[in-house]
Short mmCIF file of C-alpha atoms in Angstrom, two decimals:
data_model
loop_
_atom_site.label_atom_id
_atom_site.label_comp_id
_atom_site.label_asym_id
_atom_site.label_seq_id
_atom_site.Cartn_x
_atom_site.Cartn_y
_atom_site.Cartn_z
CA ALA A 294 79.56 46.99 108.14
CA GLU A 295 83.06 47.97 107.07
CA PHE A 296 84.14 48.57 110.64
CA LYS A 297 82.46 45.49 112.09
CA SER A 298 84.40 43.31 109.68
CA ILE A 299 87.68 44.33 111.33
CA PRO A 300 88.56 42.50 114.56
CA ASN A 301 89.85 44.78 117.31
CA ALA A 302 89.16 47.87 115.22
CA ALA A 303 90.29 50.15 118.03
CA SER A 304 93.82 48.71 117.88
CA ALA A 305 94.01 48.52 114.09
CA ASN A 306 96.69 50.31 112.11
CA PRO A 307 95.88 54.06 112.16
CA LEU A 308 96.51 54.32 108.43
CA THR A 309 94.01 51.53 107.82
CA MET A 310 91.48 53.31 110.03
CA LEU A 311 92.02 56.59 108.18
CA ALA A 312 91.50 54.92 104.82
CA LEU A 313 88.34 53.18 105.98
CA ARG A 314 86.98 56.35 107.51
CA ARG A 315 87.71 58.21 104.30
CA ASN A 316 85.77 55.65 102.30
CA HIS A 317 82.94 55.89 104.78
CA LEU A 318 82.83 59.67 104.54
CA LEU A 319 82.72 59.47 100.75
CA SER A 320 79.91 56.96 100.66
CA ALA A 321 76.53 58.03 99.39
CA HIS A 322 74.95 56.45 102.44
CA LEU A 323 76.68 58.91 104.78
CA ARG A 324 75.67 61.90 102.69
CA ARG A 325 72.11 60.68 102.42
CA HIS A 326 71.54 59.68 106.04
CA ASN A 327 73.95 62.11 107.73
CA ALA A 328 75.53 59.44 109.95
CA PRO A 329 76.73 61.05 113.22
CA ILE A 330 80.48 61.44 113.28
CA PHE A 331 80.77 60.31 116.92
CA ARG A 332 79.88 56.74 115.86
CA ILE A 333 83.08 56.66 113.84
CA LEU A 334 85.10 58.34 116.57
CA SER A 335 83.94 55.82 119.17
CA LEU A 336 85.95 53.11 117.39
CA SER A 337 89.22 54.87 118.18
CA THR A 338 91.13 55.14 121.45
CA ARG A 339 93.00 58.29 120.44
CA THR A 340 92.70 61.58 122.34
CA ASP A 341 90.27 64.31 121.38
CA ALA A 342 93.10 66.46 119.99
CA GLN A 343 94.37 63.59 117.83
CA LEU A 344 90.86 62.82 116.66
CA SER A 345 90.13 66.43 115.68
CA SER A 346 93.40 66.60 113.75
CA THR A 347 92.55 63.34 111.98
CA ILE A 348 89.06 64.57 111.13
CA SER A 349 90.26 67.81 109.60
CA GLU A 350 93.06 66.10 107.64
CA VAL A 351 90.72 63.49 106.22
CA SER A 352 88.04 66.07 105.43
CA ALA A 353 90.49 68.32 103.62
CA ALA A 354 92.05 65.43 101.70
CA SER A 355 88.79 63.78 100.71
CA VAL A 356 88.38 63.30 96.99
CA ALA A 357 85.32 65.14 95.71
CA VAL A 358 82.53 62.92 94.50
CA PRO A 359 79.55 63.96 92.36
CA LEU A 360 76.86 65.69 94.39
CA SER A 361 73.27 66.13 93.38
CA LEU A 362 71.95 69.67 93.02
CA ASN A 363 69.89 69.32 96.19
CA GLU A 364 72.91 68.07 98.17
CA ARG A 365 75.08 70.88 96.83
CA LEU A 366 72.50 73.56 97.72
CA THR A 367 72.08 72.08 101.20
CA ILE A 368 75.83 72.21 101.80
CA TYR A 369 76.05 75.79 100.51
CA SER A 370 73.20 76.77 102.81
CA GLN A 371 75.00 75.23 105.79
CA LEU A 372 78.26 76.95 104.87
CA SER A 373 76.38 80.25 104.55
CA LYS A 374 74.55 79.80 107.88
CA ALA A 375 71.27 80.72 106.22
CA ARG A 376 69.45 81.79 109.39
CA LEU A 377 72.29 84.08 110.44
CA SER A 378 72.43 85.52 106.93
CA SER A 379 68.71 86.29 107.08
CA LEU A 380 69.35 88.31 110.26
CA VAL A 381 71.98 90.32 108.39
CA VAL A 382 69.44 91.10 105.66
CA LEU A 383 66.91 92.16 108.32
CA THR A 384 69.31 94.63 109.90
CA ALA A 385 70.44 96.01 106.54
CA GLY A 386 66.79 96.48 105.59
CA ALA A 387 66.16 98.38 108.82
CA GLY A 388 68.88 100.86 107.93
CA PHE A 389 67.50 101.19 104.39
CA PHE A 390 63.90 101.87 105.45
CA MET A 391 65.06 104.17 108.25
CA MET A 392 65.66 106.74 105.52
CA GLY A 393 61.96 106.84 104.58
CA GLY A 394 60.57 107.19 101.09
CA PRO A 395 60.43 107.27 98.17
CA ILE A 396 61.66 103.69 98.14
CA SER A 397 63.85 102.36 95.35
CA TRP A 398 62.85 98.72 95.30
CA SER A 399 65.60 97.83 92.86
CA SER A 400 68.20 99.19 95.29
CA PHE A 401 66.57 97.33 98.16
CA ALA A 402 66.57 94.07 96.20
CA ALA A 403 70.25 94.53 95.34
CA LEU A 404 71.03 95.33 98.97
CA SER A 405 69.22 92.20 100.18
CA VAL A 406 70.92 89.88 97.70
CA GLY A 407 74.29 91.56 98.16
CA THR A 408 74.27 91.35 101.96
CA THR A 409 73.10 87.74 101.78
CA LEU A 410 76.03 86.82 99.54
CA ALA A 411 78.47 88.81 101.67
CA ALA A 412 77.29 87.04 104.83
CA ALA A 413 77.55 83.70 103.03
CA SER A 414 81.12 84.48 102.04
CA ALA A 415 82.21 85.52 105.53
CA ASN A 416 80.57 82.50 107.17
CA THR A 417 82.14 80.13 104.65
CA PHE A 418 85.63 81.52 105.20
CA ASN A 419 85.02 81.26 108.94
CA GLN A 420 84.18 77.55 108.70
CA ALA A 421 87.12 76.87 106.38
CA TRP A 422 89.40 78.40 109.02
CA GLU A 423 87.86 76.52 111.96
CA VAL A 424 87.59 72.95 110.67
CA LYS A 425 89.63 71.48 113.53
CA THR A 426 87.89 73.39 116.30
CA ASP A 427 84.45 72.74 114.82
CA ALA A 428 85.21 69.01 114.88
CA MET A 429 85.88 69.19 118.63
CA MET A 430 82.60 70.88 119.55
CA LYS A 431 79.29 69.04 119.77
CA ARG A 432 77.43 72.07 118.43
CA THR A 433 79.49 72.28 115.24
CA MET A 434 80.91 68.81 114.57
CA MET A 435 78.24 68.04 111.94
CA ARG A 436 78.98 71.06 109.77
CA PRO A 437 79.89 70.22 106.15
CA LEU A 438 83.68 70.53 106.50
CA PRO A 439 84.21 68.56 109.74
CA ARG A 440 82.03 65.72 108.53
CA GLY A 441 83.79 65.63 105.15
CA ALA A 442 80.78 66.51 103.01
CA ILE A 443 82.84 69.01 101.01
CA THR A 444 86.54 69.75 100.57
CA THR A 445 88.18 72.84 102.02
CA ASN A 446 89.22 74.03 98.56
CA HIS A 447 85.63 73.77 97.36
CA ALA A 448 84.41 75.79 100.35
CA VAL A 449 87.03 78.50 99.84
CA ALA A 450 86.10 78.75 96.16
CA PHE A 451 82.44 79.18 97.11
CA GLY A 452 83.36 81.88 99.64
CA ALA A 453 85.45 83.75 97.07
CA ALA A 454 82.71 83.55 94.43
CA THR A 455 80.04 84.95 96.77
CA ALA A 456 82.40 87.73 97.91
CA VAL A 457 83.12 88.86 94.35
CA THR A 458 79.47 88.64 93.33
CA SER A 459 78.19 90.59 96.34
CA THR A 460 80.77 93.35 95.91
CA ALA A 461 80.05 93.73 92.19
CA LEU A 462 76.28 93.73 92.71
CA LEU A 463 76.34 96.33 95.49
CA ALA A 464 78.71 98.57 93.54
CA ALA A 465 76.60 98.43 90.39
CA ALA A 466 73.07 98.57 91.84
CA CYS A 467 73.64 100.61 95.03
CA ASN A 468 76.88 102.58 95.25
CA PRO A 469 80.64 101.99 95.71
CA LEU A 470 80.47 103.02 99.38
CA THR A 471 78.05 100.22 100.22
CA ALA A 472 80.17 97.74 98.26
CA SER A 473 83.31 98.88 100.09
CA LEU A 474 81.64 98.40 103.47
CA SER A 475 80.58 94.90 102.42
CA LEU A 476 84.08 93.91 101.32
CA PHE A 477 85.61 95.43 104.45
CA ASN A 478 83.19 93.47 106.63
CA ILE A 479 84.03 90.17 104.92
CA GLY A 480 87.71 90.80 105.59
CA LEU A 481 87.13 91.91 109.18
CA TYR A 482 85.12 88.78 109.95
CA SER A 483 87.35 86.32 108.13
CA LEU A 484 90.84 87.70 108.72
CA VAL A 485 90.52 89.43 112.10
CA TYR A 486 87.57 88.14 114.11
CA THR A 487 87.89 84.44 113.23
CA PRO A 488 91.56 83.95 114.24
CA MET A 489 91.10 86.31 117.18
CA LYS A 490 88.60 83.89 118.74
CA GLN A 491 91.56 81.64 119.58
CA THR A 492 93.78 84.37 121.02
CA SER A 493 91.85 87.12 122.80
CA GLU A 494 88.65 87.65 124.79
CA TRP A 495 88.18 90.90 122.88
CA ASN A 496 87.03 88.90 119.87
CA THR A 497 83.41 89.44 120.89
CA TRP A 498 83.77 93.21 120.52
CA VAL A 499 85.33 92.81 117.08
CA GLY A 500 82.49 90.46 116.14
CA ALA A 501 79.99 93.03 117.39
CA LEU A 502 81.57 95.61 115.08
CA VAL A 503 81.07 93.18 112.20
CA GLY A 504 77.40 92.88 113.12
CA ALA A 505 76.99 96.65 113.36
CA ILE A 506 78.06 97.33 109.76
CA PRO A 507 75.09 95.82 107.80
CA PRO A 508 72.52 98.40 109.02
CA VAL A 509 75.00 101.13 108.13
CA MET A 510 75.19 99.55 104.67
CA GLY A 511 71.41 99.86 104.49
CA VAL A 512 71.60 103.59 105.20
CA THR A 513 74.36 104.15 102.66
CA ALA A 514 72.45 102.15 100.05
CA ALA A 515 69.46 104.46 100.54
CA ASN A 516 71.20 107.85 100.61
CA GLY A 517 74.93 107.31 100.05
CA MET A 518 75.86 109.00 103.35
CA LEU A 519 78.07 107.23 105.88
CA PHE A 520 78.04 109.80 108.68
CA SER A 521 74.38 110.42 109.45
CA PRO A 522 72.28 110.07 112.63
CA GLU A 523 70.45 107.09 111.15
CA ALA A 524 73.68 105.23 110.38
CA MET A 525 75.11 105.91 113.83
CA LEU A 526 71.91 104.92 115.64
CA THR A 527 71.25 101.67 113.79
CA GLY A 528 74.92 100.69 113.99
CA ALA A 529 75.05 101.44 117.73
CA ALA A 530 71.86 99.44 118.29
CA LEU A 531 73.35 96.35 116.63
CA PHE A 532 76.70 96.72 118.38
CA MET A 533 75.23 96.96 121.89
CA TRP A 534 72.52 94.36 121.32
CA GLN A 535 75.08 91.71 120.48
CA MET A 536 76.64 91.83 123.95
CA PRO A 537 73.65 90.53 125.95
CA HIS A 538 72.80 88.20 123.06
CA PHE A 539 76.18 86.52 122.58
CA PHE A 540 77.36 86.56 126.18
CA ALA A 541 74.14 84.89 127.29
CA LEU A 542 74.64 82.31 124.54
CA SER A 543 78.32 81.74 125.31
CA TRP A 544 77.56 81.32 129.01
CA ARG A 545 75.16 78.50 128.20
CA LEU A 546 77.70 76.90 125.86
CA ARG A 547 80.86 77.82 127.79
CA HIS A 548 82.01 74.20 128.21
CA ASP A 549 81.67 73.54 124.49
CA TYR A 550 83.55 76.74 123.65
CA ALA A 551 86.31 75.75 126.07
CA ARG A 552 86.54 72.35 124.38
CA GLY A 553 87.10 74.13 121.08
CA GLY A 554 89.84 76.32 122.54
CA TYR A 555 88.00 79.63 122.19
CA LYS A 556 89.02 82.61 124.33
CA MET A 557 85.64 83.68 125.64
CA ILE A 558 84.99 85.51 128.91
CA PRO A 559 82.48 82.87 130.12
CA CYS A 560 85.11 80.14 129.60
CA ALA A 561 87.34 81.79 132.23
CA ASP A 562 84.51 82.98 134.46
CA PRO A 563 83.34 80.12 136.72
CA SER A 564 81.19 82.37 138.89
CA GLY A 565 79.60 84.19 135.97
CA ALA A 566 80.25 87.57 137.59
CA ARG A 567 82.23 89.05 134.69
CA THR A 568 79.78 87.75 132.10
CA ALA A 569 76.80 89.13 134.02
CA GLY A 570 78.56 92.48 134.44
CA VAL A 571 79.08 92.87 130.70
CA ILE A 572 75.48 91.92 129.96
CA MET A 573 74.18 94.35 132.56
CA ARG A 574 76.28 97.28 131.33
CA TYR A 575 75.20 96.94 127.72
CA ALA A 576 71.56 96.31 128.65
CA VAL A 577 71.57 99.59 130.56
CA GLY A 578 73.41 101.28 127.70
CA LEU A 579 70.69 100.25 125.28
CA THR A 580 68.14 102.26 127.27
CA ALA A 581 69.84 105.46 126.11
CA LEU A 582 69.36 104.58 122.44
CA PRO A 583 65.66 105.56 122.10
CA LEU A 584 66.33 108.84 123.88
CA ALA A 585 69.29 109.58 121.63
CA ALA A 586 67.23 108.76 118.54
CA ALA A 587 64.48 111.16 119.55
CA ALA A 588 66.84 113.90 120.74
CA SER A 589 68.78 113.80 117.47
CA GLY A 590 65.59 114.27 115.48
CA ALA A 591 65.88 110.91 113.75
CA THR A 592 62.68 109.59 115.34
CA SER A 593 59.69 110.96 117.20
CA TYR A 594 59.53 110.85 120.98
CA MET A 595 56.97 108.06 120.77
CA PHE A 596 59.89 105.77 119.96
CA ALA A 597 61.61 107.00 123.12
CA LEU A 598 58.59 106.01 125.22
CA GLU A 599 58.11 102.62 123.57
CA GLY A 600 61.84 101.90 123.57
CA LEU A 601 62.16 102.68 127.27
CA ALA A 602 59.33 100.27 128.05
CA ILE A 603 60.99 97.44 126.10
CA ASN A 604 64.39 98.18 127.61
CA ALA A 605 62.97 98.20 131.12
CA TYR A 606 61.93 94.57 130.64
CA ALA A 607 65.30 93.63 129.12
CA VAL A 608 67.23 95.32 131.93
CA ASN A 609 65.16 93.45 134.50
CA LEU A 610 66.16 90.11 132.95
CA ALA A 611 69.80 91.23 132.87
CA ARG A 612 69.50 92.21 136.54
CA GLN A 613 68.22 88.73 137.39
CA PHE A 614 71.22 87.14 135.69
CA TYR A 615 73.52 89.64 137.41
CA ALA A 616 72.06 88.70 140.80
CA THR A 617 72.07 84.96 140.10
CA PRO A 618 74.28 83.85 137.19
CA SER A 619 72.65 80.61 136.11
CA THR A 620 71.93 78.81 132.88
CA ALA A 621 68.20 79.41 133.35
CA ASN A 622 68.63 83.18 133.75
CA ALA A 623 71.07 83.27 130.82
CA GLN A 624 68.43 81.52 128.71
CA LYS A 625 65.90 84.23 129.63
CA VAL A 626 68.28 86.96 128.50
CA PHE A 627 69.02 85.10 125.27
CA MET A 628 65.36 84.48 124.43
CA CYS A 629 64.54 88.12 125.11
CA SER A 630 67.28 89.21 122.72
CA LEU A 631 65.68 87.21 119.90
CA TRP A 632 62.53 89.33 119.81
CA TYR A 633 64.11 92.51 121.18
CA LEU A 634 66.09 93.30 118.02
CA PRO A 635 63.27 93.10 115.44
CA ALA A 636 60.94 94.94 117.84
CA VAL A 637 63.29 97.86 118.45
CA LEU A 638 64.44 98.12 114.84
CA GLY A 639 60.85 97.94 113.61
CA LEU A 640 59.74 100.72 115.95
CA MET A 641 62.77 102.82 115.05
CA VAL A 642 61.92 102.54 111.35
CA PHE A 643 58.22 103.19 111.93
CA HIS A 644 58.83 106.33 113.99
CA SER A 645 61.57 107.66 111.72
CA LYS A 646 60.91 111.30 110.89
CA ASN A 647 62.13 110.67 107.37
CA TRP A 648 58.69 109.27 106.57
CA ASP A 649 57.10 112.55 107.69
CA GLU A 650 59.60 114.60 105.68
CA SER A 651 58.98 112.45 102.62
CA ALA A 652 55.23 113.02 102.87
CA ALA A 653 55.72 116.76 103.31
CA THR A 654 58.03 117.16 100.31
CA GLN A 655 56.28 114.82 97.88
CA PRO A 656 53.44 116.20 95.74
CA GLN A 657 50.15 114.38 95.75
CA HIS A 658 49.04 112.00 93.00
CA GLU A 659 47.00 114.59 91.13
CA PRO A 660 46.46 115.43 87.46
CA LEU A 661 48.44 118.33 86.02
CA LEU A 662 47.16 121.25 84.00
CA GLN A 663 49.16 122.08 80.91
CA LEU A 664 48.78 124.24 77.87
CA VAL A 665 47.98 122.30 74.75
CA GLU A 666 50.44 123.05 72.02
CA GLY A 667 48.99 125.67 69.74
CA GLY A 668 46.16 126.61 72.12
CA ASP A 669 45.47 129.23 74.78
CA GLU A 670 43.32 127.28 77.21
CA PRO A 671 44.80 124.87 79.73
CA GLU A 672 43.51 121.36 79.75
CA GLN A 673 43.90 118.43 82.09
CA SER A 674 46.89 116.24 81.31
CA THR A 675 47.03 112.51 81.63
CA ALA A 676 50.50 112.84 83.19
CA VAL A 677 50.67 112.52 86.97
CA VAL A 678 53.28 113.22 89.60
CA ALA A 679 54.60 110.01 91.13
CA THR A 680 53.89 109.56 94.81
CA ASP A 681 55.55 106.94 96.96
CA GLU A 682 52.76 104.60 97.99
CA TRP A 683 54.62 103.22 100.99
CA THR A 684 55.16 106.68 102.46
CA ARG A 685 51.44 107.30 102.28
CA LYS A 686 50.65 103.94 103.88
CA VAL A 687 53.09 104.47 106.75
CA ASN A 688 51.61 107.87 107.54
CA GLU A 689 48.07 106.50 107.34
CA VAL A 690 48.97 103.84 109.91
CA LYS A 691 50.56 106.49 112.12
CA ALA A 692 47.42 108.61 111.96
CA TYR A 693 45.25 105.59 112.80
CA LEU A 694 47.41 104.61 115.77
CA LYS A 695 47.42 108.18 117.00
CA GLU A 696 43.64 108.05 117.22
CA MET A 697 43.94 104.92 119.36
CA CYS A 698 46.32 106.59 121.83
CA VAL A 699 45.08 106.43 125.43
CA HIS A 700 45.08 110.19 125.94
CA GLU A 701 42.85 110.60 122.86
CA TYR A 702 40.24 108.23 124.33
CA LEU A 703 40.34 109.92 127.73
CA TRP A 704 39.99 113.35 126.20
CA LYS A 705 37.07 112.40 123.93
CA ALA A 706 35.34 110.56 126.77
CA SER A 707 35.08 113.77 128.81
CA GLY A 708 32.77 115.33 126.19
CA ASP A 709 33.00 118.86 127.59
CA VAL A 710 36.13 120.10 125.82
CA LYS A 711 37.34 120.42 122.27
CA THR A 712 39.10 117.38 120.97
CA ASP A 713 41.55 119.52 119.04
CA GLU A 714 43.18 120.35 122.39
CA SER A 715 43.80 116.71 123.23
CA HIS A 716 47.44 117.09 122.25
CA LEU A 717 47.96 118.97 125.51
CA PHE A 718 47.70 115.62 127.28
CA CYS A 719 49.88 113.68 124.86
CA PRO A 720 53.22 112.81 126.51
CA VAL A 721 54.96 112.84 123.14
CA VAL A 722 53.71 116.30 122.20
CA VAL A 723 54.46 117.65 125.66
CA THR A 724 58.00 116.27 125.51
CA GLU A 725 58.63 117.67 122.04
CA SER A 726 57.22 121.04 123.10
CA ALA A 727 59.49 121.06 126.13
CA VAL A 728 62.51 120.33 123.96
CA ASP A 729 61.54 123.11 121.53
CA THR A 730 61.10 125.51 124.44
CA VAL A 731 64.53 124.67 125.84
CA GLN A 732 66.17 125.10 122.43
CA THR A 733 64.38 128.41 121.82
CA THR A 734 65.31 129.71 125.27
CA ARG A 735 68.92 128.69 124.76
CA ALA A 736 69.03 130.50 121.40
CA ILE A 737 67.48 133.65 122.88
CA THR A 738 69.88 133.60 125.81
CA LYS A 739 72.80 133.23 123.44
CA ASP A 740 71.70 136.17 121.25
CA LEU A 741 70.56 138.45 124.10
CA PRO A 742 73.96 140.03 124.91
CA ARG A 743 74.52 140.77 121.23
CA ALA A 744 71.09 142.42 120.98
CA ILE A 745 71.75 144.60 124.04
CA GLN A 746 75.03 145.81 122.59
#
């Protein structure tokens, strides 16, 4: 109504238009109904660059008005990118549970809350930095800052508060190493990756490093060790997975990214050949991960078999995009990446040998015998040795699934041999036996000359 009351609004004084737009942005109606920003932009004849500059200036200069609690929480959730933050918690949890039991649930809770707050901080700083570019892209123009729902100063204050809280929580409830990784990751994302998106195509690799740190934080929260096979494997999995995921996404949205001025490979790759090449290389590289996990002793060889099967499907989709770079094939790669990550991380955690080691080293939940003070005969004590319930459950599931293995059914179906020899037909057992044989032979060969002397 405000704009309709002005004749020839498109040719009106720019200062008048800015003032009216500011009032419109501050109105409760806009906040309540989320009026699309392009309806306001359509009244102006200025260029996209001028419009984006105007949007960011008005948004930053807007006077804060009282917000309801629900509105404030909604804005904070949008600044935090809640769905992306939940993915960060998932990957951090994978690193934590990769270390097996016994599980410290207080440490896990602190890790989950701490990584959520750290992700919220990094995402908020990212949006505060990119107000102008977000306003130019259809995908991001309705974020809180471009649409003027919150001031830049308010957003920065929220980002700083979540950063301080996450660092303090992780340091107190987990360990200083995990807190340091969290703080480093916030800085890497906000101060390096975010501005680099406007200057270099290598920003995706820096962003992948940011994504690889949360699972490492999970490992350090569980055992305090940075350089361990579990930390390297989970970090490598996240780093390599992000390449097919983000390059498939950026290929689909390449025109929008170009409009925002981002330096992305798909934006300068009309044929899609470079983009497809990167996706293909990292998809093939991911196939080595299950083998490396099993060979290092971090997981059983069952994970190697299952991981190779999943990766074969993913590589086939990458091959299709490599042969025919199209939006449809890019969408297939992207959709595959959405279930690929939780599937592979879940299997890696499930087949972690740390669960087996935990079960072997933990005493059972049995009563103790102790001497009663002042007596000679032992009696049963009410004290018990604590056993990690989750370790027991994981190993029970493993035993159940082992009985369902195909080779077990085939062996039992024959009926003329002992079932305790069924392991001879298990590909996992055969592979592990072969590896043990090679290692033993290598050790004997190494010590043989010394023995002869």
